[in-house]
């Protein structure tokens, strides 16, 4: 039987595990990784009958075998931050190995990890632009003018995507608007005579918008047997890809109808 102190301690451990799982899901960790980390944290403190159910939009932790304690958290905002996932994985291992680590200290450390800033935005934008322009070179846009324009437009597209996300918080819609922007600027630059065709510029510039990591994580969840999470991630990635295709296709279709040519 649990006394009041043990009951409160168990609640603190479950809250810590829930917070860890929440942060991992927010930063794009696979479902199996989240559930494994949460269970390991609970078992390290002697709670061996904990059940975890995680999806990209919610996480539930419960122990209905004894006292019926249950905690749930909905996940409304998600992204991909592999650096934070790595930091959270390291934290879970340290907590499991440090049997005497106080729960309050662990929670404080988790809060610090959750608020850890990402890489400097300027560095991210520069890396995004150069990577997009390099990919455009690989598919045939191997001239300086194309490289420069692809670098600039891919950066502006990412900024556009983030601005729309702050307003709508719908990734598919934000991707649609950003892809329309890319296609429009590509067509405009071509009409002004700077480029012979907008194909390689568009292909390079949409690369930062493509949900490749999300799709792979969805497949990984399906392989691991997490069917709900896997289907949800794969469907979300597919919807984003369709939105990008629709945005680019709409602009190019109108351009071709009004006399444009590849």
mmCIF file of C-alpha atoms in Angstrom:
data_model
loop_
_atom_site.group_PDB
_atom_site.id
_atom_site.type_symbol
_atom_site.label_atom_id
_atom_site.label_comp_id
_atom_site.label_asym_id
_atom_site.label_seq_id
_atom_site.Cartn_x
_atom_site.Cartn_y
_atom_site.Cartn_z
ATOM 1 C CA UNK A 1 0.000 0.000 0.000
ATOM 2 C CA UNK A 2 1.160 3.486 -0.791
ATOM 3 C CA UNK A 3 1.227 6.049 1.955
ATOM 4 C CA UNK A 4 0.679 9.714 1.192
ATOM 5 C CA UNK A 5 4.382 10.398 0.706
ATOM 6 C CA UNK A 6 4.808 7.542 -1.752
ATOM 7 C CA UNK A 7 1.672 8.604 -3.595
ATOM 8 C CA UNK A 8 2.961 12.162 -3.989
ATOM 9 C CA UNK A 9 6.369 10.871 -5.083
ATOM 10 C CA UNK A 10 4.735 8.695 -7.724
ATOM 11 C CA UNK A 11 2.729 11.650 -8.998
ATOM 12 C CA UNK A 12 5.932 13.691 -9.288
ATOM 13 C CA UNK A 13 7.663 10.916 -11.239
ATOM 14 C CA UNK A 14 4.714 10.533 -13.607
ATOM 15 C CA UNK A 15 4.551 14.294 -14.143
ATOM 16 C CA UNK A 16 8.259 14.305 -14.934
ATOM 17 C CA UNK A 17 7.825 11.424 -17.390
ATOM 18 C CA UNK A 18 4.835 13.168 -18.977
ATOM 19 C CA UNK A 19 6.805 16.403 -19.403
ATOM 20 C CA UNK A 20 9.689 14.473 -20.976
ATOM 21 C CA UNK A 21 7.333 12.734 -23.412
ATOM 22 C CA UNK A 22 5.641 16.031 -24.250
ATOM 23 C CA UNK A 23 8.941 17.726 -25.104
ATOM 24 C CA UNK A 24 10.040 14.781 -27.233
ATOM 25 C CA UNK A 25 6.793 14.790 -29.218
ATOM 26 C CA UNK A 26 6.911 18.557 -29.695
ATOM 27 C CA UNK A 27 10.376 18.244 -31.201
ATOM 28 C CA UNK A 28 9.433 15.392 -33.537
ATOM 29 C CA UNK A 29 10.643 12.231 -31.781
ATOM 30 C CA UNK A 30 9.292 8.876 -32.951
ATOM 31 C CA UNK A 31 6.463 7.389 -30.898
ATOM 32 C CA UNK A 32 8.406 4.281 -29.943
ATOM 33 C CA UNK A 33 11.275 6.445 -28.664
ATOM 34 C CA UNK A 34 8.905 8.550 -26.553
ATOM 35 C CA UNK A 35 7.181 5.537 -25.009
ATOM 36 C CA UNK A 36 10.479 3.777 -24.322
ATOM 37 C CA UNK A 37 11.961 6.844 -22.604
ATOM 38 C CA UNK A 38 8.864 7.389 -20.450
ATOM 39 C CA UNK A 39 8.749 3.750 -19.329
ATOM 40 C CA UNK A 40 12.468 3.724 -18.520
ATOM 41 C CA UNK A 41 12.115 6.859 -16.392
ATOM 42 C CA UNK A 42 9.215 5.321 -14.433
ATOM 43 C CA UNK A 43 10.928 1.956 -13.977
ATOM 44 C CA UNK A 44 14.088 3.645 -12.705
ATOM 45 C CA UNK A 45 12.074 4.814 -9.687
ATOM 46 C CA UNK A 46 10.395 1.470 -9.047
ATOM 47 C CA UNK A 47 7.124 1.928 -10.950
ATOM 48 C CA UNK A 48 7.052 -1.134 -13.175
ATOM 49 C CA UNK A 49 3.395 -1.252 -14.200
ATOM 50 C CA UNK A 50 3.121 2.014 -16.126
ATOM 51 C CA UNK A 51 1.290 2.082 -19.456
ATOM 52 C CA UNK A 52 2.043 4.744 -22.067
ATOM 53 C CA UNK A 53 0.041 5.695 -25.146
ATOM 54 C CA UNK A 54 1.610 8.314 -27.396
ATOM 55 C CA UNK A 55 0.513 9.803 -30.708
ATOM 56 C CA UNK A 56 1.770 12.955 -32.488
ATOM 57 C CA UNK A 57 -1.086 14.901 -30.862
ATOM 58 C CA UNK A 58 -1.352 13.424 -27.345
ATOM 59 C CA UNK A 59 0.396 11.370 -24.679
ATOM 60 C CA UNK A 60 -1.272 9.409 -21.868
ATOM 61 C CA UNK A 61 0.492 7.821 -18.884
ATOM 62 C CA UNK A 62 -1.412 5.655 -16.423
ATOM 63 C CA UNK A 63 -1.171 2.888 -13.825
ATOM 64 C CA UNK A 64 -4.565 1.237 -13.619
ATOM 65 C CA UNK A 65 -3.152 -1.878 -11.977
ATOM 66 C CA UNK A 66 -2.921 -0.293 -8.529
ATOM 67 C CA UNK A 67 -4.086 3.232 -7.805
ATOM 68 C CA UNK A 68 -5.493 4.324 -11.169
ATOM 69 C CA UNK A 69 -3.281 7.403 -11.533
ATOM 70 C CA UNK A 70 -3.481 8.813 -15.049
ATOM 71 C CA UNK A 71 -1.995 11.868 -16.735
ATOM 72 C CA UNK A 72 -2.625 13.200 -20.247
ATOM 73 C CA UNK A 73 -1.201 16.033 -22.317
ATOM 74 C CA UNK A 74 -2.308 17.201 -25.763
ATOM 75 C CA UNK A 75 0.347 18.300 -28.261
ATOM 76 C CA UNK A 76 -0.792 21.244 -30.359
ATOM 77 C CA UNK A 77 2.489 22.454 -31.861
ATOM 78 C CA UNK A 78 5.032 20.116 -33.410
ATOM 79 C CA UNK A 79 8.263 20.484 -35.305
ATOM 80 C CA UNK A 80 11.549 18.762 -36.038
ATOM 81 C CA UNK A 81 14.505 19.550 -33.786
ATOM 82 C CA UNK A 82 16.966 16.668 -33.763
ATOM 83 C CA UNK A 83 19.324 18.517 -31.426
ATOM 84 C CA UNK A 84 16.689 18.758 -28.690
ATOM 85 C CA UNK A 85 15.709 15.138 -29.186
ATOM 86 C CA UNK A 86 19.342 14.182 -28.617
ATOM 87 C CA UNK A 87 19.516 16.349 -25.476
ATOM 88 C CA UNK A 88 16.293 14.825 -24.126
ATOM 89 C CA UNK A 89 17.576 11.313 -24.810
ATOM 90 C CA UNK A 90 20.755 12.118 -22.885
ATOM 91 C CA UNK A 91 18.684 13.523 -20.017
ATOM 92 C CA UNK A 92 16.565 10.360 -19.772
ATOM 93 C CA UNK A 93 19.692 8.201 -19.605
ATOM 94 C CA UNK A 94 21.261 10.416 -16.948
ATOM 95 C CA UNK A 95 18.074 10.371 -14.879
ATOM 96 C CA UNK A 96 17.778 6.591 -15.099
ATOM 97 C CA UNK A 97 21.407 6.124 -14.008
ATOM 98 C CA UNK A 98 21.305 8.773 -11.252
ATOM 99 C CA UNK A 99 19.003 7.068 -8.762
ATOM 100 C CA UNK A 100 19.401 9.851 -6.205
ATOM 101 C CA UNK A 101 18.548 12.770 -8.532
ATOM 102 C CA UNK A 102 15.713 14.813 -6.931
ATOM 103 C CA UNK A 103 12.583 15.146 -9.025
ATOM 104 C CA UNK A 104 12.544 18.928 -8.616
ATOM 105 C CA UNK A 105 16.075 19.192 -9.987
ATOM 106 C CA UNK A 106 15.169 16.917 -12.880
ATOM 107 C CA UNK A 107 12.101 19.034 -13.714
ATOM 108 C CA UNK A 108 14.198 22.195 -13.592
ATOM 109 C CA UNK A 109 16.715 20.648 -15.982
ATOM 110 C CA UNK A 110 13.940 19.578 -18.331
ATOM 111 C CA UNK A 111 12.530 23.116 -18.379
ATOM 112 C CA UNK A 112 15.951 24.445 -19.316
ATOM 113 C CA UNK A 113 16.203 21.892 -22.137
ATOM 114 C CA UNK A 114 12.726 22.813 -23.340
ATOM 115 C CA UNK A 115 13.702 26.485 -23.516
ATOM 116 C CA UNK A 116 17.059 25.818 -25.158
ATOM 117 C CA UNK A 117 17.234 28.154 -28.166
ATOM 118 C CA UNK A 118 17.642 26.718 -31.614
ATOM 119 C CA UNK A 119 20.558 27.566 -33.851
ATOM 120 C CA UNK A 120 20.837 31.301 -34.689
ATOM 121 C CA UNK A 121 18.197 32.171 -37.321
ATOM 122 C CA UNK A 122 20.734 33.843 -39.609
ATOM 123 C CA UNK A 123 22.879 30.719 -39.623
ATOM 124 C CA UNK A 124 19.842 28.550 -40.365
ATOM 125 C CA UNK A 125 18.740 30.811 -43.228
ATOM 126 C CA UNK A 126 22.215 30.879 -44.782
ATOM 127 C CA UNK A 127 22.531 27.098 -44.534
ATOM 128 C CA UNK A 128 19.029 26.667 -45.987
ATOM 129 C CA UNK A 129 19.758 28.942 -48.923
ATOM 130 C CA UNK A 130 23.101 27.361 -49.770
ATOM 131 C CA UNK A 131 21.732 23.825 -49.484
ATOM 132 C CA UNK A 132 18.753 24.666 -51.723
ATOM 133 C CA UNK A 133 20.959 26.340 -54.322
ATOM 134 C CA UNK A 134 23.353 23.396 -54.269
ATOM 135 C CA UNK A 135 20.481 20.999 -54.931
ATOM 136 C CA UNK A 136 19.361 23.216 -57.813
ATOM 137 C CA UNK A 137 22.862 22.836 -59.251
ATOM 138 C CA UNK A 138 22.597 19.057 -58.975
ATOM 139 C CA UNK A 139 19.388 19.009 -61.063
ATOM 140 C CA UNK A 140 20.782 21.254 -63.786
ATOM 141 C CA UNK A 141 20.779 24.846 -62.549
ATOM 142 C CA UNK A 142 24.555 25.060 -62.599
ATOM 143 C CA UNK A 143 25.100 28.757 -63.238
ATOM 144 C CA UNK A 144 25.841 31.628 -60.880
ATOM 145 C CA UNK A 145 22.634 33.587 -61.493
ATOM 146 C CA UNK A 146 20.456 30.551 -60.780
ATOM 147 C CA UNK A 147 22.502 29.788 -57.660
ATOM 148 C CA UNK A 148 22.079 33.326 -56.295
ATOM 149 C CA UNK A 149 18.349 33.554 -57.011
ATOM 150 C CA UNK A 150 17.660 30.087 -55.580
ATOM 151 C CA UNK A 151 19.542 30.994 -52.408
ATOM 152 C CA UNK A 152 17.541 34.182 -51.924
ATOM 153 C CA UNK A 153 14.130 32.755 -52.816
ATOM 154 C CA UNK A 154 14.501 29.658 -50.633
ATOM 155 C CA UNK A 155 15.337 31.873 -47.649
ATOM 156 C CA UNK A 156 12.360 34.153 -48.341
ATOM 157 C CA UNK A 157 10.109 31.102 -48.743
ATOM 158 C CA UNK A 158 11.118 29.764 -45.327
ATOM 159 C CA UNK A 159 10.477 33.170 -43.772
ATOM 160 C CA UNK A 160 7.078 33.273 -45.511
ATOM 161 C CA UNK A 161 6.270 29.790 -44.220
ATOM 162 C CA UNK A 162 7.090 30.757 -40.631
ATOM 163 C CA UNK A 163 5.048 33.965 -40.834
ATOM 164 C CA UNK A 164 1.991 32.094 -42.118
ATOM 165 C CA UNK A 165 2.444 29.411 -39.438
ATOM 166 C CA UNK A 166 2.226 32.073 -36.734
ATOM 167 C CA UNK A 167 -1.119 33.158 -38.151
ATOM 168 C CA UNK A 168 -2.786 29.883 -39.160
ATOM 169 C CA UNK A 169 -0.733 27.145 -37.420
ATOM 170 C CA UNK A 170 -1.641 24.826 -40.330
ATOM 171 C CA UNK A 171 1.482 23.336 -41.972
ATOM 172 C CA UNK A 172 -0.292 22.340 -45.201
ATOM 173 C CA UNK A 173 -1.728 25.834 -45.716
ATOM 174 C CA UNK A 174 1.610 27.485 -44.909
ATOM 175 C CA UNK A 175 3.371 25.174 -47.364
ATOM 176 C CA UNK A 176 0.772 26.027 -50.026
ATOM 177 C CA UNK A 177 1.340 29.775 -49.658
ATOM 178 C CA UNK A 178 5.132 29.401 -49.570
ATOM 179 C CA UNK A 179 5.121 27.217 -52.698
ATOM 180 C CA UNK A 180 2.918 29.735 -54.523
ATOM 181 C CA UNK A 181 5.430 32.427 -53.573
ATOM 182 C CA UNK A 182 8.324 30.321 -54.906
ATOM 183 C CA UNK A 183 6.591 29.597 -58.197
ATOM 184 C CA UNK A 184 5.481 33.209 -58.684
ATOM 185 C CA UNK A 185 8.954 34.628 -58.089
ATOM 186 C CA UNK A 186 10.488 31.948 -60.324
ATOM 187 C CA UNK A 187 8.102 32.816 -63.158
ATOM 188 C CA UNK A 188 8.669 36.559 -62.648
ATOM 189 C CA UNK A 189 12.464 36.185 -62.769
ATOM 190 C CA UNK A 190 12.122 34.110 -65.937
ATOM 191 C CA UNK A 191 9.823 36.686 -67.558
ATOM 192 C CA UNK A 192 12.330 39.419 -66.741
ATOM 193 C CA UNK A 193 14.960 37.482 -68.662
ATOM 194 C CA UNK A 194 17.328 36.548 -65.858
ATOM 195 C CA UNK A 195 16.667 32.824 -66.321
ATOM 196 C CA UNK A 196 15.716 30.707 -69.319
ATOM 197 C CA UNK A 197 13.420 28.485 -67.235
ATOM 198 C CA UNK A 198 12.192 28.511 -63.615
ATOM 199 C CA UNK A 199 12.373 24.704 -63.248
ATOM 200 C CA UNK A 200 15.632 24.296 -61.358
ATOM 201 C CA UNK A 201 15.001 27.379 -59.222
ATOM 202 C CA UNK A 202 11.604 26.057 -58.135
ATOM 203 C CA UNK A 203 12.891 22.538 -57.492
ATOM 204 C CA UNK A 204 15.757 23.851 -55.362
ATOM 205 C CA UNK A 205 13.673 26.389 -53.454
ATOM 206 C CA UNK A 206 10.933 23.969 -52.378
ATOM 207 C CA UNK A 207 13.429 21.577 -50.783
ATOM 208 C CA UNK A 208 13.240 23.179 -47.272
ATOM 209 C CA UNK A 209 9.458 22.779 -47.348
ATOM 210 C CA UNK A 210 9.397 19.074 -48.179
ATOM 211 C CA UNK A 211 8.368 16.863 -45.196
ATOM 212 C CA UNK A 212 11.006 14.181 -45.746
ATOM 213 C CA UNK A 213 11.944 13.722 -42.097
ATOM 214 C CA UNK A 214 8.300 13.533 -41.003
ATOM 215 C CA UNK A 215 7.550 10.924 -43.657
ATOM 216 C CA UNK A 216 10.521 8.760 -42.649
ATOM 217 C CA UNK A 217 9.507 8.997 -38.989
ATOM 218 C CA UNK A 218 6.003 7.889 -39.940
ATOM 219 C CA UNK A 219 7.375 4.868 -41.777
ATOM 220 C CA UNK A 220 9.603 4.096 -38.778
ATOM 221 C CA UNK A 221 6.564 4.176 -36.477
ATOM 222 C CA UNK A 222 4.675 1.834 -38.807
ATOM 223 C CA UNK A 223 7.581 -0.599 -38.821
ATOM 224 C CA UNK A 224 7.697 -0.449 -35.021
ATOM 225 C CA UNK A 225 3.992 -1.356 -34.876
ATOM 226 C CA UNK A 226 2.663 2.087 -33.873
ATOM 227 C CA UNK A 227 -0.039 2.090 -36.526
ATOM 228 C CA UNK A 228 -2.005 5.158 -35.417
ATOM 229 C CA UNK A 229 1.077 7.336 -35.058
ATOM 230 C CA UNK A 230 2.647 6.016 -38.259
ATOM 231 C CA UNK A 231 -0.438 6.610 -40.371
ATOM 232 C CA UNK A 232 -0.952 10.071 -38.846
ATOM 233 C CA UNK A 233 2.634 11.157 -39.528
ATOM 234 C CA UNK A 234 2.657 9.729 -43.056
ATOM 235 C CA UNK A 235 -0.713 11.322 -43.864
ATOM 236 C CA UNK A 236 0.433 14.690 -42.502
ATOM 237 C CA UNK A 237 3.602 14.505 -44.602
ATOM 238 C CA UNK A 238 1.606 13.484 -47.669
ATOM 239 C CA UNK A 239 -0.840 16.357 -47.187
ATOM 240 C CA UNK A 240 2.045 18.818 -46.982
ATOM 241 C CA UNK A 241 3.632 17.403 -50.139
ATOM 242 C CA UNK A 242 0.301 17.663 -51.989
ATOM 243 C CA UNK A 243 -0.047 21.282 -50.853
ATOM 244 C CA UNK A 244 3.387 22.114 -52.248
ATOM 245 C CA UNK A 245 2.576 20.413 -55.528
ATOM 246 C CA UNK A 246 -0.753 22.245 -55.776
ATOM 247 C CA UNK A 247 0.828 25.635 -55.092
ATOM 248 C CA UNK A 248 3.567 25.204 -57.700
ATOM 249 C CA UNK A 249 1.263 23.494 -60.190
ATOM 250 C CA UNK A 250 -1.378 26.224 -59.996
ATOM 251 C CA UNK A 251 1.079 29.013 -60.763
ATOM 252 C CA UNK A 252 2.832 27.119 -63.565
ATOM 253 C CA UNK A 253 -0.482 26.100 -65.132
ATOM 254 C CA UNK A 254 -1.675 29.727 -65.243
ATOM 255 C CA UNK A 255 1.703 30.841 -66.588
ATOM 256 C CA UNK A 256 1.625 28.287 -69.400
ATOM 257 C CA UNK A 257 -1.951 29.261 -70.296
ATOM 258 C CA UNK A 258 -0.889 32.878 -70.649
ATOM 259 C CA UNK A 259 1.957 32.072 -73.016
ATOM 260 C CA UNK A 260 4.804 30.922 -70.756
ATOM 261 C CA UNK A 261 7.056 28.095 -71.857
ATOM 262 C CA UNK A 262 9.632 25.799 -70.300
#
